[in-house]
Each structure stands twice: as C-alpha cells, then as structure tokens.
Backbone as ProteinMPNN parsed JSONL, in Angstrom:
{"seq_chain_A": "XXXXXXXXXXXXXXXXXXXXXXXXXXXXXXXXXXXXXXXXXXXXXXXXXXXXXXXXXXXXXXXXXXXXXXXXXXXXXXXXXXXXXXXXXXXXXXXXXXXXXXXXXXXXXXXXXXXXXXXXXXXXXXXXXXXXXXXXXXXXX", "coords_chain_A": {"N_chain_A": [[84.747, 80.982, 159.565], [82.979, 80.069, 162.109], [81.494, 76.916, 163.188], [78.739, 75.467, 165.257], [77.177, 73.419, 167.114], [74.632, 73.207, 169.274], [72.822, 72.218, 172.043], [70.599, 72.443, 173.847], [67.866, 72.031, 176.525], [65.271, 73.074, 178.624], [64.235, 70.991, 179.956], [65.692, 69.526, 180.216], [69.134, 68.435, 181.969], [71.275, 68.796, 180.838], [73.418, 70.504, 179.592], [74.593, 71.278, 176.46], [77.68, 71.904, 173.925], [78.795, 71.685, 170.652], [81.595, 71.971, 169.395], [83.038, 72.51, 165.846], [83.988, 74.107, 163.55], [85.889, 76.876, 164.589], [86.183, 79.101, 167.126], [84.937, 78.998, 170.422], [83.519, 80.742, 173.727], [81.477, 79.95, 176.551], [79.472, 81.413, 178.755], [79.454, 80.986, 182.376], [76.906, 80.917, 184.617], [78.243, 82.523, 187.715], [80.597, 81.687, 187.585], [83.59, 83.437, 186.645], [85.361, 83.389, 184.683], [84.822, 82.328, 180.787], [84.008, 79.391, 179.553], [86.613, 77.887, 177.771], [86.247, 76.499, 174.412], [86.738, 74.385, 171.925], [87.554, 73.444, 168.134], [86.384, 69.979, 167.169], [85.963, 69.773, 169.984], [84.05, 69.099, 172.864], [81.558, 70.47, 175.454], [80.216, 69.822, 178.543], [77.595, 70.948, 180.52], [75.898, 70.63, 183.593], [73.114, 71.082, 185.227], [72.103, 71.193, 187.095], [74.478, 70.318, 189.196], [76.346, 72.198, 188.427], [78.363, 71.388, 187.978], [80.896, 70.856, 184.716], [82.02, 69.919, 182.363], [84.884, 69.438, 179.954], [85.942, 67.46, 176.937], [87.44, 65.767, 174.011], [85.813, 65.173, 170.762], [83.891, 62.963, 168.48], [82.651, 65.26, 166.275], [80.915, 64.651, 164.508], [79.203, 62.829, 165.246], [77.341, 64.788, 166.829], [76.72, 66.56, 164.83], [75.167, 65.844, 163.056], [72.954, 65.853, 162.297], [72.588, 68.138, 160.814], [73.22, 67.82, 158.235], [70.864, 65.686, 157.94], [70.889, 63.6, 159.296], [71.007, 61.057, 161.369], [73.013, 60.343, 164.31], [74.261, 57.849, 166.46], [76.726, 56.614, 168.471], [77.366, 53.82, 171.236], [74.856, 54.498, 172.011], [72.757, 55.069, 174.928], [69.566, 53.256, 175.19], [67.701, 54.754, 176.485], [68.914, 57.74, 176.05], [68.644, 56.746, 172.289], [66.341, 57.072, 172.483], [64.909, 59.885, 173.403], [66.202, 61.315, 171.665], [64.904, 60.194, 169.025], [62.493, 60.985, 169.228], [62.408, 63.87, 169.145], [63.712, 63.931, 166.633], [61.487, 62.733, 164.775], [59.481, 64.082, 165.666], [57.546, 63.415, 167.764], [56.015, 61.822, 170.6], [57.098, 59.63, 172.747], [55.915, 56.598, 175.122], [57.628, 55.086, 177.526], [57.221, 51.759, 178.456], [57.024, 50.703, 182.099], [58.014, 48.611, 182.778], [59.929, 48.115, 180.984], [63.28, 47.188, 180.501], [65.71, 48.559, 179.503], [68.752, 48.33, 178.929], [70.352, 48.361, 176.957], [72.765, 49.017, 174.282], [73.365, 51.505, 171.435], [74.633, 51.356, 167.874], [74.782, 53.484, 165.816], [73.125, 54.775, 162.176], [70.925, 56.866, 161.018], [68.942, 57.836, 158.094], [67.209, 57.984, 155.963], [64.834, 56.577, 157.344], [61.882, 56.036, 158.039], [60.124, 56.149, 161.18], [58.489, 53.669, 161.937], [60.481, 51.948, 160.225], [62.809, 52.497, 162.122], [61.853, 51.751, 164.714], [61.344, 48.51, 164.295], [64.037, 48.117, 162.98], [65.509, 48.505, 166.072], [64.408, 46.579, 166.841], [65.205, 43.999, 166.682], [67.748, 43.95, 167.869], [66.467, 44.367, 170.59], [64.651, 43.662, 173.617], [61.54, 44.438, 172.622], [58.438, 45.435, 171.951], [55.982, 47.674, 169.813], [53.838, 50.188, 169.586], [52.197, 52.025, 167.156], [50.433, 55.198, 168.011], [48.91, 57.533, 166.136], [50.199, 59.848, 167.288], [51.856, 59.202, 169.347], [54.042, 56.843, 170.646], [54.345, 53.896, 171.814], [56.506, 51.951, 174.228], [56.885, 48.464, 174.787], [58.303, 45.614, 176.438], [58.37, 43.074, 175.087], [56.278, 40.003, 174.31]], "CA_chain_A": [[83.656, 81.143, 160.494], [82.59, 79.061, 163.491], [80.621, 76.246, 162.839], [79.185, 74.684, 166.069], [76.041, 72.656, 167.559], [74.479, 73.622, 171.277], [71.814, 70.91, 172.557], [70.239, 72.938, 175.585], [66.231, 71.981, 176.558], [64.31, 73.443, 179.52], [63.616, 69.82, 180.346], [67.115, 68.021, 180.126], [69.557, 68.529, 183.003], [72.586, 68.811, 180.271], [73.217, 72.061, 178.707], [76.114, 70.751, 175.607], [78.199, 72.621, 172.787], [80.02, 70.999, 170.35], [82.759, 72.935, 168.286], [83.242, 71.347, 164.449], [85.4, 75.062, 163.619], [86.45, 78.36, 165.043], [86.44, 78.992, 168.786], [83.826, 80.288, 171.563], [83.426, 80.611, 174.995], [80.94, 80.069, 177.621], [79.806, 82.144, 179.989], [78.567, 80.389, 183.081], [76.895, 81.75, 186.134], [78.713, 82.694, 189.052], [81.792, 81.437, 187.286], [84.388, 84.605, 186.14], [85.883, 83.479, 182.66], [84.264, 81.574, 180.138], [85.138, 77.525, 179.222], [87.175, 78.194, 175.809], [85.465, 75.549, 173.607], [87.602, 74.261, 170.433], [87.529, 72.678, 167.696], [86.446, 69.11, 168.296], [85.546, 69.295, 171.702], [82.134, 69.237, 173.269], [81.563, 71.091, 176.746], [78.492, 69.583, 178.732], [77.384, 71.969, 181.649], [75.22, 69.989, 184.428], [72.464, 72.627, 185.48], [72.11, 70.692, 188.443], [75.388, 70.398, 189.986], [77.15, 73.222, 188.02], [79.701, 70.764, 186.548], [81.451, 71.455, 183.499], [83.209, 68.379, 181.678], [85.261, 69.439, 178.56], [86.43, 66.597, 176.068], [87.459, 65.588, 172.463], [84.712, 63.675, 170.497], [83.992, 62.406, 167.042], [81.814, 65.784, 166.259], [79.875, 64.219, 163.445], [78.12, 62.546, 166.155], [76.437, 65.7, 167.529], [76.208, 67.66, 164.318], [75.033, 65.32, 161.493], [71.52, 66.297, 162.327], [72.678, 69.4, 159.524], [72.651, 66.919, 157.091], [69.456, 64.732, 157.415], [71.411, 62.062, 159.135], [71.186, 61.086, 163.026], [74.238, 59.083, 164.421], [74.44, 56.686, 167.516], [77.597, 55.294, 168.704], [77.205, 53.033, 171.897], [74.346, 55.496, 172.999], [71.999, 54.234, 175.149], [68.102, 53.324, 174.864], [67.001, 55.933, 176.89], [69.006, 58.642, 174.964], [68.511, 56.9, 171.768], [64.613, 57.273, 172.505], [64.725, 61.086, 173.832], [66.894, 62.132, 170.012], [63.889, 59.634, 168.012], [60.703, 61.525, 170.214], [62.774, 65.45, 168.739], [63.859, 63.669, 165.12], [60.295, 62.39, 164.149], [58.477, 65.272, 166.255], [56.531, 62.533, 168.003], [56.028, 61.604, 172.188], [57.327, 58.089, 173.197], [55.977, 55.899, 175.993], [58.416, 54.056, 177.577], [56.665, 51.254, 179.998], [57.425, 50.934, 183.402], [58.151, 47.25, 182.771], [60.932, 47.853, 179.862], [64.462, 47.073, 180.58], [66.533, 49.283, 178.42], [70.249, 48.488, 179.215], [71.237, 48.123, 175.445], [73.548, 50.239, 173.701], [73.333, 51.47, 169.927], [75.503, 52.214, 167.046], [73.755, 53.118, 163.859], [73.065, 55.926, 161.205], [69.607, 57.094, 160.352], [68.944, 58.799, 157.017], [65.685, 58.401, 155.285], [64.146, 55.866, 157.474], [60.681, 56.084, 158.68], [59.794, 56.005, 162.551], [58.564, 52.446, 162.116], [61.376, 50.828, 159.857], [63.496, 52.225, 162.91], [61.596, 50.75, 165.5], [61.512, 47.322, 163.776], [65.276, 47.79, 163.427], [65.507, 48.226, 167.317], [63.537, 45.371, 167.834], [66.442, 43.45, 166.601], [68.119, 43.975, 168.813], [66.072, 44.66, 171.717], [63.466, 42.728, 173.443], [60.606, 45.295, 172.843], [57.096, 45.785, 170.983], [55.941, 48.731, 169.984], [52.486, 50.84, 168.857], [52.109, 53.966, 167.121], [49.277, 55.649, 167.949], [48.308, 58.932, 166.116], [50.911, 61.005, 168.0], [52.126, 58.6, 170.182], [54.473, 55.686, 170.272], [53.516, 52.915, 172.938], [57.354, 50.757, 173.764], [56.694, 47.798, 175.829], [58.662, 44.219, 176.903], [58.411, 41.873, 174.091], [55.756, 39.202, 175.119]], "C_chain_A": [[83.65, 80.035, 161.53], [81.549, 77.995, 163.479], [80.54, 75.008, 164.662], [77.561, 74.345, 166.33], [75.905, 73.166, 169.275], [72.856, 72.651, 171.041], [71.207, 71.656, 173.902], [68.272, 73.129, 175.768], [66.006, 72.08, 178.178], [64.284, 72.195, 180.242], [64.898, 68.717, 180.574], [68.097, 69.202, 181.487], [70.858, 69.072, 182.471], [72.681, 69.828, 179.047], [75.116, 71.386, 177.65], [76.367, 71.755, 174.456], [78.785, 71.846, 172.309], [80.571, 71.628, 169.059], [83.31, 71.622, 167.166], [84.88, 72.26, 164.003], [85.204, 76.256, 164.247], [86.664, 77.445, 166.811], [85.257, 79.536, 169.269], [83.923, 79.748, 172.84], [82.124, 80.46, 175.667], [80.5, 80.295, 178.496], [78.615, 81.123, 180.758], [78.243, 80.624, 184.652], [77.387, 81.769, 187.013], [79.895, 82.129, 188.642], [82.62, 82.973, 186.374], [84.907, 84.492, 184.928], [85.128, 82.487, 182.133], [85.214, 80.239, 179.878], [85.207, 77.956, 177.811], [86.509, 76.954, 175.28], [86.088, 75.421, 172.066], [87.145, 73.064, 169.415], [87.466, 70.744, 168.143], [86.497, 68.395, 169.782], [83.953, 69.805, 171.887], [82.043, 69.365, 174.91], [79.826, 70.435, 176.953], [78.893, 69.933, 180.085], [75.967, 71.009, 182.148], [74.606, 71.225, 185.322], [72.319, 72.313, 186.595], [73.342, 70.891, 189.4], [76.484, 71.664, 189.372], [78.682, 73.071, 187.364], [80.091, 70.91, 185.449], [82.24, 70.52, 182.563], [83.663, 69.123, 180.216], [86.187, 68.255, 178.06], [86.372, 66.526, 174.577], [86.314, 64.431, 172.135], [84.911, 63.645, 169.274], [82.341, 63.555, 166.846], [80.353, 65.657, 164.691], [78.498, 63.617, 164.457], [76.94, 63.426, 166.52], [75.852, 66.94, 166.764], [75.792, 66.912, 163.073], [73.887, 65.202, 161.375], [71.308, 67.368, 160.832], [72.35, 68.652, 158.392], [71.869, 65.461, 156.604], [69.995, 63.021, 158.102], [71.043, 62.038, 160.997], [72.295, 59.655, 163.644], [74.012, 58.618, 165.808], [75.893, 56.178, 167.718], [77.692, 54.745, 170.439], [76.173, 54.211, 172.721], [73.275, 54.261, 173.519], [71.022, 54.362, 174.875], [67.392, 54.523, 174.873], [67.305, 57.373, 175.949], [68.798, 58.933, 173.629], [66.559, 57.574, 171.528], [63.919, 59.121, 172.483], [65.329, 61.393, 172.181], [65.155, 61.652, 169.172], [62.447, 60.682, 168.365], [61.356, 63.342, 168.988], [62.573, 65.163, 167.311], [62.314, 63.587, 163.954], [58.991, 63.629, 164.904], [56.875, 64.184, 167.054], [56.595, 62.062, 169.619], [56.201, 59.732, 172.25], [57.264, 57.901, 174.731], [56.703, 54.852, 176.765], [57.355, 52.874, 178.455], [57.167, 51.185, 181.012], [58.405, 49.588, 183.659], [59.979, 46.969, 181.539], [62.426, 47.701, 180.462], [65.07, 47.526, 179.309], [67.672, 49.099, 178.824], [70.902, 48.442, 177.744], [72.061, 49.491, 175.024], [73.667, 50.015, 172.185], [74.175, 51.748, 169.227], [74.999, 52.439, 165.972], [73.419, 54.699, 163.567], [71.599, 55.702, 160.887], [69.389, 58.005, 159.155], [67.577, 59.069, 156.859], [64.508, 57.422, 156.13], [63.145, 55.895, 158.269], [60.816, 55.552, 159.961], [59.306, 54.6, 162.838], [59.555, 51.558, 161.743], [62.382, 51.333, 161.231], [63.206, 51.468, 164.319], [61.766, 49.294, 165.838], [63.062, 47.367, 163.335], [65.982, 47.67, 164.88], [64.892, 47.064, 167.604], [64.353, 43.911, 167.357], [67.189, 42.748, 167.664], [67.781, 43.995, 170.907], [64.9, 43.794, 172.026], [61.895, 43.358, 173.937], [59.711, 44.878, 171.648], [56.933, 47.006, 171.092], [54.255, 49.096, 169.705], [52.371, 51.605, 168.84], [50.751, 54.149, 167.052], [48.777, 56.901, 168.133], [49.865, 59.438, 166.716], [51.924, 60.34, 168.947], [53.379, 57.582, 169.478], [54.529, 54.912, 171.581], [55.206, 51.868, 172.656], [56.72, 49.957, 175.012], [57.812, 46.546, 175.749], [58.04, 43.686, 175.604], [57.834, 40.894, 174.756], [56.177, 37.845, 174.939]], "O_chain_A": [[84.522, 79.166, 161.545], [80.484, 78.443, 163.905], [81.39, 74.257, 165.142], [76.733, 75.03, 165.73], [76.758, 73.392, 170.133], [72.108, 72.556, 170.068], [71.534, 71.204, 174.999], [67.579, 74.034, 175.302], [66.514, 71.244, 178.925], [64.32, 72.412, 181.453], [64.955, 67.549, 180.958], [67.801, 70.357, 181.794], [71.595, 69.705, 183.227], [72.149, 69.853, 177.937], [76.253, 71.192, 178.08], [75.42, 72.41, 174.019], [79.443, 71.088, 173.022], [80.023, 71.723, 167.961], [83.732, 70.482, 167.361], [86.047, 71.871, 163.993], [84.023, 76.573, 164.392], [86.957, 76.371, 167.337], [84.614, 80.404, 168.677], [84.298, 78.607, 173.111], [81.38, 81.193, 175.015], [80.836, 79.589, 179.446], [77.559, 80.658, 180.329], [79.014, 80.552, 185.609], [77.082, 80.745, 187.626], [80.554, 81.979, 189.671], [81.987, 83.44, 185.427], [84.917, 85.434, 184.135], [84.686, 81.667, 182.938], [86.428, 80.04, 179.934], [84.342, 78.258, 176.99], [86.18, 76.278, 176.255], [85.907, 76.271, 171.195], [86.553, 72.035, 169.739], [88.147, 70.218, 169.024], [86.799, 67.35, 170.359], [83.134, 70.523, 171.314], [82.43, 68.424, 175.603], [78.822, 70.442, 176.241], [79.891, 69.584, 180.716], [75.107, 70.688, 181.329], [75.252, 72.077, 185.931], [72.396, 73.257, 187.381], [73.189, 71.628, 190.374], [77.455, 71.937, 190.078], [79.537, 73.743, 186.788], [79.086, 71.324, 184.869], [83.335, 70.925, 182.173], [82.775, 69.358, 179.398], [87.197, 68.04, 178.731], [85.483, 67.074, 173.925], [85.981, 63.401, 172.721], [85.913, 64.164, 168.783], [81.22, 63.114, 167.099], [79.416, 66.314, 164.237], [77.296, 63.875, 164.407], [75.782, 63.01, 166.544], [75.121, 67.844, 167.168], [76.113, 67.428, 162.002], [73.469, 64.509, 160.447], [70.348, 67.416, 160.063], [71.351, 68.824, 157.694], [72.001, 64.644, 155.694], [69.729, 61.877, 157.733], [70.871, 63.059, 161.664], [72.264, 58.445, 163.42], [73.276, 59.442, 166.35], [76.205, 55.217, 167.015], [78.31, 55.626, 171.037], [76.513, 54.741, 173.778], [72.991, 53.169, 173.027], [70.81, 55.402, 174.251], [66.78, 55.149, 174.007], [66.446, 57.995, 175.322], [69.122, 60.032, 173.179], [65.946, 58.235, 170.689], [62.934, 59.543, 171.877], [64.403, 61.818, 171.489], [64.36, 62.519, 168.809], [61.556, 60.932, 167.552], [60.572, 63.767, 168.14], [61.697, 65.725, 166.654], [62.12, 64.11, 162.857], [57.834, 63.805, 164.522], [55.663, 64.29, 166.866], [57.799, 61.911, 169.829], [55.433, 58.877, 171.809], [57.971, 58.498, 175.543], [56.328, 53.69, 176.609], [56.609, 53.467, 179.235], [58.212, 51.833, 180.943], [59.306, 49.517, 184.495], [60.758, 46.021, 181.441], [62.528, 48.676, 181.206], [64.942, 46.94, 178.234], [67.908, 50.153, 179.415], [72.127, 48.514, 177.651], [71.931, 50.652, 175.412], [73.934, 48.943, 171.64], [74.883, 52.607, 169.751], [74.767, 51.548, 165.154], [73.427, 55.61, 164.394], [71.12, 54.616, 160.56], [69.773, 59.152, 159.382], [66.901, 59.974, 157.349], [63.357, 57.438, 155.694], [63.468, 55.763, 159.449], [61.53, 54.557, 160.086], [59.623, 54.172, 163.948], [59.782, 50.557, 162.423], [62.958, 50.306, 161.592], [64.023, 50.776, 164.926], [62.109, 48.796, 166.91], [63.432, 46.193, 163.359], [66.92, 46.882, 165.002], [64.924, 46.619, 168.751], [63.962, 42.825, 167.783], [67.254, 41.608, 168.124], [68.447, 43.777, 171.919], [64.218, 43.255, 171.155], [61.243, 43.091, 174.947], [60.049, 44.214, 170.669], [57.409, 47.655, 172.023], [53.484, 48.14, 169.633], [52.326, 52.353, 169.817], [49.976, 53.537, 166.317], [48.379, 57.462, 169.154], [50.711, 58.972, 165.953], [52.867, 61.043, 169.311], [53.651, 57.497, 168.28], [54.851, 55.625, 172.532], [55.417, 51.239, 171.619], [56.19, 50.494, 175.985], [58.302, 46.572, 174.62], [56.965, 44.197, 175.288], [58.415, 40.554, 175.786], [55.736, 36.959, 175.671]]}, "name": "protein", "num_of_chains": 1, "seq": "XXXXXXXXXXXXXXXXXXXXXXXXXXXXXXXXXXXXXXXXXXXXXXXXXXXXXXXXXXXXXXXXXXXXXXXXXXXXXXXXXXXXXXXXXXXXXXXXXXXXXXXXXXXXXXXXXXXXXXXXXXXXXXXXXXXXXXXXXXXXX"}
C-alpha cells in the first residue's frame, strides 16, 4: 500500500506531501500531468506563486506525528511554534518584540505544553504564560 502524509491548511501558503511507500501523483491547476511523488520525497506546492519544489528528506520528520512523537531538525521558531499551537490544540501569541532566529532539533513524546516551553527557554531568550486557551511568548526580561 501507499503510506504517505499531506500537510495542506486554508491558512498556510504551503500545500506539502510526503511519500514514506508506494507512489502518487499530484494534480495541480493549470498544470497537464501530475508531480510523480516517491518514496522519500516530499513535494511542497507554493499556492502563491505556483511553485513546485520536489526533494529527498528524512520522512520520519513529517510523519512521526502517526506515532505520538513530533520531530524538529534545525526547524525554525516560527514553524516550531505553528506545529506546537496544532499538537497541543492551543493558540500561541507571539509578541511583536520577540526575536525568533533560533533553530531546533528535538523529539517530543509525552511532554506537556509547559515542560516544552521551559525546554525552549533553554535555549531561547523567551518567557512565557498560559492562559486558559492561550499561550502568551514574550522577550525574556
């Protein structure tokens, strides 16, 4: 069978597939054949400019959501923040003031929305506050 991951939200600009096994195609508007899509590769379609990038990745990355896990390797803030807001079903504030240039590598399994925060804050020079529904990041004072 075909075992594969697709990432595509109303709200994100980056429509992605990523093939673990089999094969599939693509169909994409106003384009005539579909992008073949294989094993180990991950097609990301730009809804904006109609770009199409296909490459090989390390597809554990984009499918280890199946098994309770969420992976990182040099992603950045911003993206790790947009996966944490879907994973925990929860809305994050970034401030206006935050400098996010960091980049992550790390495995999440069982760990609560605060022990990962307080592992970002490690590394990063942020505070945070959950509130109710929310999560409040700011600059580290």
């Amino acid at each position: 069978g075909t075992r594969f991951n697709v990432c595509s939200y109303p709200d994100e600009q980056l429509t992605e597939a990523t093939i673990e096994e089999g094969k599939i195609g693509v169909y994409i508007a106003g384009k005539p054949n579909p992008v073949e899509v294989s094993p180990g590769q991950r097609m990301v379609f730009d809804k904006q400019s109609g770009e199409v990038l296909l490459k090989q990745v390390d597809t554990d990355l984009y499918t280890s959501w199946k098994e309770n896990r969420l992976k990182f390797d040099d992603a950045l803030f911003g993206d790790v923040v947009k996966k944490l807001e879907r994973w925990y079903d929860i809305k994050i504030i970034l401030d206006k003031d935050l400098k996010y240039s960091e980049r992550y590598t790390m495995t999440i399994k069982a760990e609560s929305l605060r022990e990962v925060l307080k592992r970002l804050q490690i590394t990063t020079p942020m505070s945070f506050k959950i509130d109710e529904e929310k999560v409040f990041i700011y600059p580290k004072k």
